[in-house]
Amino acid sequence: MSAASAKPSHETLRGTVTAAFGRHYEVSLGDTPSASARRLRCVPRGKKSVYACGDEVEVAATGSEQGVILTLHPRANLLWRSDAFREKLIASNLSRIAIVVATEPGFSDLLISRCIVAAEHQQIGTLIVLNKADLDHKLAHARELLAPFAALGYPVAEVSALDGAEALLPLVAGERSIFVGQSGMGKSTLTNALIPEAQAATREISEALNSGKHTTTFARLYPVAGGGWLIDSPGLQAFGFAHLSQEELAWSFIEFREHLGRCRFRDCRHETDPGCALHAAIETGAIDPRRFEHFCLIRDEIRQSDKQARGW
Ligand SMILES: Nc1nc2c(ncn2[C@@H]2O[C@H](COP(=O)(O)OP(=O)(O)O)[C@@H](O)[C@H]2O)c(=O)[nH]1
Ligand SMILES: [Mg+2]
Ligand SMILES: [Zn+2]
């Protein structure tokens, strides 16, 4: 074989998916995304290929700013949203889910438990960010809602995006994080405070899409000074664990783990079954009743969506 024919006709380039717009993807070239990296607007080669922010891919350039995604490197993990009928990829290869809540407007602690289930299930670290700490008349109430999570060892960082978010920088540097949480919590404001390029990028995209709005409608990945990257995402309500078994769900509540397998009946549903070890742990205070309530609510949701998916 001649040297010339051994060389692939299309040089493949490694890159990371930094945004998805329908069937188009922005890919930042290089081993890791950086502010100065060349970016290509890419289409997937396969009709059914779908990619998520954070995906590591091989692309072929088809122009100075355009390319085709050829292959996907194996994902370390994947976060998706789902209901009974649809799934949409959100992000992959994460080291940390940063759940952003705020003193105002109020937030749902159930949503925090949901995010933690997604994180624990995918073996991704959790960070809780309490934003808008400047609105201090609401601070005590927010801290109270977060206390059960802090007691489990989940770190809680109090910040104010308006006063600068420097306190968060060491927590996101070197990590591959995603900001999740209800809309209005300040995820985009925090992203802009942490990443100087973010503001410009948001403006560019809302102009390109001609939306004229700066609300986040899709996930977007930004390189972080000091290494790693951060994804700003739109408000998330439903994570993809529609098909999690009850056992997997219970395991995702880390404080349940030591009690699992200790119920009188092996197939205990942890409902009104006699000799339930989880109920006993609630009695002794080892399990917070709010967290058990979250477990029941998420379990019921999963049951409901399983039924819907099967057409019941
Ligand atoms: N007082 C106060 N307002 C904030 C803070 N962070 C964000 N906001 C405001 O909260 C609103 C929602 O912020 P945004 O970043 O769009 O939230 P997102 O939907 O989570 O991305 C905006 O009006 C921000 O100016 C903060 O730390 N303190
Ligand atoms: Mg936003
Ligand atoms: Zn039980």
Coordinates of C-alpha atoms and ligand atoms in Angstrom, one line a residue:
M1 CA 0.0 0.0 0.0
S2 CA 1.4 3.4 -0.9
A3 CA 1.8 6.0 1.8
A4 CA -0.8 8.2 -0.1
S5 CA -3.6 5.6 0.0
A6 CA -3.0 4.8 3.7
K7 CA -3.8 8.3 4.5
P8 CA -7.6 8.7 5.1
S9 CA -9.2 10.9 2.5
H10 CA -11.0 12.9 5.2
E11 CA -8.9 13.8 8.2
T12 CA -11.0 13.2 11.3
L13 CA -10.8 15.8 14.0
R14 CA -11.7 15.3 17.7
G15 CA -14.1 17.7 19.3
T16 CA -16.8 18.3 21.9
V17 CA -20.4 19.1 21.2
T18 CA -21.0 22.5 22.8
A19 CA -24.6 23.1 21.6
A20 CA -27.4 21.4 19.8
F21 CA -29.9 23.3 17.6
G22 CA -32.4 20.8 16.3
R23 CA -30.4 18.7 13.9
H24 CA -27.4 21.0 13.9
Y25 CA -24.6 20.8 16.4
E26 CA -21.8 23.1 17.3
V27 CA -18.6 21.3 17.9
S28 CA -15.5 22.8 19.5
L29 CA -12.3 21.2 18.1
G30 CA -9.5 19.9 20.2
D31 CA -9.1 17.6 23.1
T32 CA -11.0 19.9 25.4
P33 CA -13.2 23.0 24.6
S34 CA -11.4 26.3 24.9
A35 CA -12.4 29.9 24.2
S36 CA -10.0 30.1 21.3
A37 CA -10.8 26.7 19.8
R38 CA -12.0 26.5 16.2
R39 CA -15.7 25.7 16.0
L40 CA -17.7 23.9 13.4
R41 CA -21.4 23.8 12.7
C42 CA -22.0 20.2 12.1
V43 CA -24.7 17.8 10.9
P44 CA -24.7 14.2 12.0
R45 CA -23.8 11.6 9.3
G46 CA -26.5 9.1 10.4
K47 CA -30.2 10.1 10.1
K48 CA -30.9 8.7 13.6
S49 CA -27.8 10.0 15.3
V50 CA -28.5 12.4 18.2
Y51 CA -25.9 14.0 20.3
A52 CA -25.8 15.8 23.6
C53 CA -23.7 18.7 24.9
G54 CA -20.5 17.3 26.3
D55 CA -20.4 14.4 23.7
E56 CA -16.9 13.7 22.5
V57 CA -17.0 13.1 18.7
E58 CA -14.9 12.7 15.6
V59 CA -15.8 15.1 12.9
A60 CA -14.7 15.8 9.3
A61 CA -14.6 19.4 8.2
T62 CA -16.6 20.0 5.0
G63 CA -15.8 23.8 5.0
S64 CA -14.0 26.3 7.1
E65 CA -16.9 26.5 9.5
Q66 CA -18.8 23.4 8.7
G67 CA -18.5 19.7 9.3
V68 CA -20.0 16.3 9.7
I69 CA -20.1 14.3 12.9
L70 CA -18.8 10.8 12.1
T71 CA -18.5 8.9 15.4
L72 CA -19.3 9.3 19.0
H73 CA -16.7 8.3 21.7
P74 CA -18.3 6.3 24.5
R75 CA -20.1 8.4 27.1
A76 CA -19.2 8.3 30.7
N77 CA -22.7 9.2 31.6
L78 CA -25.8 10.8 30.0
L79 CA -28.5 13.0 31.3
W80 CA -31.7 13.1 29.4
R81 CA -35.2 14.3 30.0
S82 CA -38.2 12.1 29.4
D83 CA -41.8 11.5 29.9
A84 CA -43.6 8.3 28.9
F85 CA -43.3 9.1 25.2
R86 CA -40.3 11.2 24.5
E87 CA -36.7 11.4 25.3
K88 CA -34.4 14.3 24.7
L89 CA -30.7 14.3 25.4
I90 CA -29.4 17.0 27.6
A91 CA -25.7 16.5 28.4
S92 CA -23.1 13.8 28.8
N93 CA -19.7 13.2 30.4
L94 CA -20.5 15.2 33.5
S95 CA -18.6 15.2 36.7
R96 CA -21.1 17.3 38.5
I97 CA -24.7 18.4 38.5
A98 CA -25.0 21.8 40.1
I99 CA -28.6 22.3 41.2
V100 CA -29.4 26.0 41.3
V101 CA -32.1 27.2 43.6
A102 CA -32.8 30.8 44.8
T103 CA -34.2 32.6 47.8
E104 CA -36.8 34.1 45.4
P105 CA -39.0 32.9 43.7
G106 CA -39.5 29.9 45.9
F107 CA -38.1 26.5 44.8
S108 CA -39.2 22.9 45.0
D109 CA -37.2 20.6 47.3
L110 CA -38.8 17.7 45.4
L111 CA -37.0 18.9 42.3
I112 CA -33.7 18.8 44.2
S113 CA -34.4 15.2 45.2
R114 CA -35.2 14.4 41.5
C115 CA -31.9 16.0 40.3
I116 CA -30.0 14.0 43.0
V117 CA -31.7 10.8 41.8
A118 CA -30.4 11.5 38.3
A119 CA -26.9 12.3 39.6
E120 CA -26.6 9.3 41.9
H121 CA -28.0 7.0 39.3
Q122 CA -25.4 8.2 36.8
Q123 CA -22.7 8.4 39.4
I124 CA -22.3 12.1 39.0
G125 CA -21.4 14.4 41.9
T126 CA -23.9 16.9 43.2
L127 CA -23.5 20.5 44.2
I128 CA -26.4 22.7 45.5
V129 CA -26.1 26.4 44.7
L130 CA -28.3 28.7 46.7
N131 CA -28.4 31.9 44.6
K132 CA -29.7 35.4 45.3
A133 CA -28.3 35.3 48.8
D134 CA -28.5 39.1 48.6
L135 CA -32.3 38.8 49.2
D136 CA -31.6 38.0 52.8
H137 CA -35.1 38.2 54.2
K138 CA -35.8 34.9 52.4
L139 CA -32.5 33.3 53.3
A140 CA -33.5 31.6 56.5
H141 CA -36.4 29.8 54.8
A142 CA -34.3 28.7 51.9
R143 CA -31.6 27.3 54.3
E144 CA -34.3 25.4 56.2
L145 CA -35.5 23.7 53.0
L146 CA -31.9 22.8 52.1
A147 CA -31.0 21.4 55.6
P148 CA -32.0 17.8 54.9
F149 CA -29.7 17.8 51.8
A150 CA -26.8 19.4 53.6
A151 CA -27.2 16.9 56.4
L152 CA -26.6 14.1 53.9
G153 CA -23.3 15.7 53.0
Y154 CA -24.4 17.4 49.7
P155 CA -22.4 20.6 49.5
V156 CA -24.4 23.9 49.5
A157 CA -22.8 27.0 48.2
E158 CA -24.5 30.3 48.9
V159 CA -23.9 33.0 46.3
S160 CA -25.3 36.1 44.7
A161 CA -24.9 36.3 41.0
L162 CA -25.4 40.0 41.1
D163 CA -22.5 40.5 43.6
G164 CA -20.2 38.4 41.3
A165 CA -20.0 34.7 41.7
E166 CA -16.3 34.3 42.4
A167 CA -17.1 31.9 45.3
L168 CA -18.3 29.4 42.7
L169 CA -15.3 29.5 40.5
P170 CA -13.2 27.1 42.5
L171 CA -16.1 24.7 42.6
V172 CA -16.6 24.6 38.9
A173 CA -12.9 24.9 37.8
G174 CA -11.6 21.6 36.6
E175 CA -15.1 20.0 36.7
R176 CA -17.5 19.2 34.0
S177 CA -20.7 20.7 35.4
I178 CA -24.2 21.5 34.4
F179 CA -26.5 24.1 35.9
V180 CA -30.0 22.7 36.3
G181 CA -33.0 23.9 38.1
Q182 CA -36.3 25.8 37.7
S183 CA -36.2 28.8 35.4
G184 CA -35.7 32.1 37.1
M185 CA -33.2 30.8 39.7
G186 CA -30.3 32.6 38.1
K187 CA -28.5 29.9 36.1
S188 CA -27.8 32.1 33.1
T189 CA -26.8 35.1 35.3
L190 CA -24.4 32.9 37.2
T191 CA -23.0 31.5 33.9
N192 CA -22.5 35.1 32.7
A193 CA -20.8 36.1 35.9
L194 CA -18.4 33.1 35.8
I195 CA -17.7 33.0 32.1
P196 CA -17.0 36.3 30.3
E197 CA -17.6 34.8 26.9
A198 CA -21.0 33.6 27.8
Q199 CA -22.9 36.9 27.5
A200 CA -21.6 37.5 24.0
A201 CA -22.4 33.9 23.0
T202 CA -26.0 34.1 24.3
R203 CA -26.5 37.4 22.4
E204 CA -25.1 35.9 19.2
I205 CA -27.3 32.9 19.3
S206 CA -30.5 34.7 20.1
E207 CA -29.7 37.0 17.2
A208 CA -29.0 34.1 14.9
L209 CA -32.2 32.4 15.9
N210 CA -33.9 35.7 15.6
S211 CA -35.7 35.2 18.9
G212 CA -34.8 38.5 20.3
K213 CA -35.1 37.0 23.8
H214 CA -32.3 36.0 26.1
T215 CA -34.1 33.2 27.9
T216 CA -32.3 29.9 27.7
T217 CA -34.0 27.5 25.3
F218 CA -31.3 24.9 24.9
A219 CA -28.2 23.7 26.8
R220 CA -24.9 25.3 26.0
L221 CA -21.4 24.3 27.0
Y222 CA -18.7 26.9 27.9
P223 CA -15.1 26.3 28.7
V224 CA -14.1 27.4 32.3
A225 CA -11.0 29.4 33.1
G226 CA -8.8 27.0 35.0
G227 CA -10.0 23.9 33.1
G228 CA -13.2 22.0 32.6
W229 CA -16.4 23.2 31.3
L230 CA -19.9 24.3 32.4
I231 CA -23.3 23.8 30.7
D232 CA -26.1 26.3 31.2
S233 CA -29.4 24.6 30.6
P234 CA -33.0 25.7 30.4
G235 CA -35.3 25.0 33.3
L236 CA -35.6 21.3 33.9
Q237 CA -38.6 19.6 35.4
A238 CA -38.5 16.1 34.2
F239 CA -35.3 14.0 34.2
G240 CA -35.0 10.8 32.3
F241 CA -35.5 8.0 34.7
A242 CA -38.9 6.8 33.5
H243 CA -37.7 3.2 33.6
L244 CA -35.8 3.2 36.8
S245 CA -36.8 0.2 39.0
Q246 CA -38.0 0.8 42.5
E247 CA -34.7 -0.8 43.7
E248 CA -32.6 1.6 41.6
L249 CA -34.6 4.5 42.8
A250 CA -34.3 3.6 46.4
W251 CA -30.5 3.2 46.0
S252 CA -30.3 6.7 44.6
F253 CA -31.5 8.0 48.0
I254 CA -28.1 7.5 49.6
E255 CA -29.4 7.5 53.2
F256 CA -31.7 4.6 52.3
R257 CA -28.9 2.3 51.3
E258 CA -27.9 0.9 54.7
H259 CA -31.6 0.0 55.3
L260 CA -32.3 -1.7 52.0
G261 CA -32.6 -5.4 52.2
R262 CA -33.5 -5.3 55.9
C263 CA -37.3 -5.2 55.5
R264 CA -39.1 -8.2 56.8
F265 CA -40.3 -9.1 53.4
R266 CA -37.9 -9.3 50.5
D267 CA -40.4 -7.8 48.1
C268 CA -41.4 -5.0 50.6
R269 CA -42.9 -2.1 48.7
H270 CA -42.1 0.2 51.6
E271 CA -45.8 1.2 51.7
T272 CA -47.9 -0.3 54.5
D273 CA -45.9 -3.5 54.6
P274 CA -45.2 -4.7 58.2
G275 CA -41.5 -4.7 59.3
C276 CA -40.4 -2.1 56.7
A277 CA -36.9 -1.0 57.6
L278 CA -37.3 2.3 55.8
H279 CA -40.4 3.1 58.0
A280 CA -38.4 2.1 61.1
A281 CA -35.6 4.4 60.0
I282 CA -38.1 7.3 59.7
E283 CA -39.2 6.5 63.3
T284 CA -35.7 6.7 64.7
G285 CA -35.0 9.9 62.7
A286 CA -32.3 8.2 60.5
I287 CA -34.4 9.0 57.4
D288 CA -36.0 12.5 56.9
P289 CA -39.7 12.1 56.3
R290 CA -39.6 14.7 53.6
R291 CA -37.0 12.7 51.7
F292 CA -39.2 9.5 52.1
E293 CA -42.1 11.5 50.7
H294 CA -40.0 12.5 47.7
F295 CA -39.1 8.8 47.2
C296 CA -42.8 7.9 47.2
L297 CA -43.8 10.7 44.8
I298 CA -41.0 9.9 42.3
R299 CA -41.9 6.2 42.5
D300 CA -45.5 6.9 41.8
E301 CA -44.5 9.1 38.8
I302 CA -42.4 6.3 37.4
R303 CA -45.2 3.8 37.8
Q304 CA -47.6 6.2 36.1
S305 CA -45.3 6.8 33.2
D306 CA -44.6 3.1 32.8
K307 CA -48.3 2.5 32.6
Q308 CA -48.7 5.3 30.0
A309 CA -45.8 3.9 27.9
R310 CA -47.5 0.5 27.8
G311 CA -50.8 2.1 26.8
W312 CA -52.8 1.4 29.9
Ligands
LIG1 N1 -31.4 39.7 43.5 C1 -30.8 38.8 42.7 N2 -31.4 38.6 41.4 C2 -30.8 37.7 40.6 C3 -29.6 37.0 41.0 N3 -29.2 36.2 40.0 C4 -30.2 36.3 39.0 N4 -31.1 37.2 39.4 C5 -32.2 37.7 38.6 O1 -33.1 36.6 38.5 C6 -33.8 36.6 37.2 C7 -33.6 35.3 36.5 O2 -32.3 35.0 36.2 P1 -31.8 34.0 35.0 O3 -30.3 34.0 35.0 O4 -32.4 34.3 33.7 O5 -32.4 32.6 35.5 P2 -32.4 31.2 34.8 O6 -33.8 31.0 34.2 O7 -32.2 30.2 36.0 O8 -31.3 31.2 33.8 C8 -33.1 37.7 36.4 O9 -34.0 38.8 36.4 C9 -31.8 38.0 37.2 O10 -31.4 39.3 37.1 C10 -29.0 37.3 42.3 O11 -28.0 36.7 42.8 N5 -29.7 38.2 43.1
MG2 MG -31.4 30.6 31.8
ZN3 ZN -39.7 -1.8 53.3

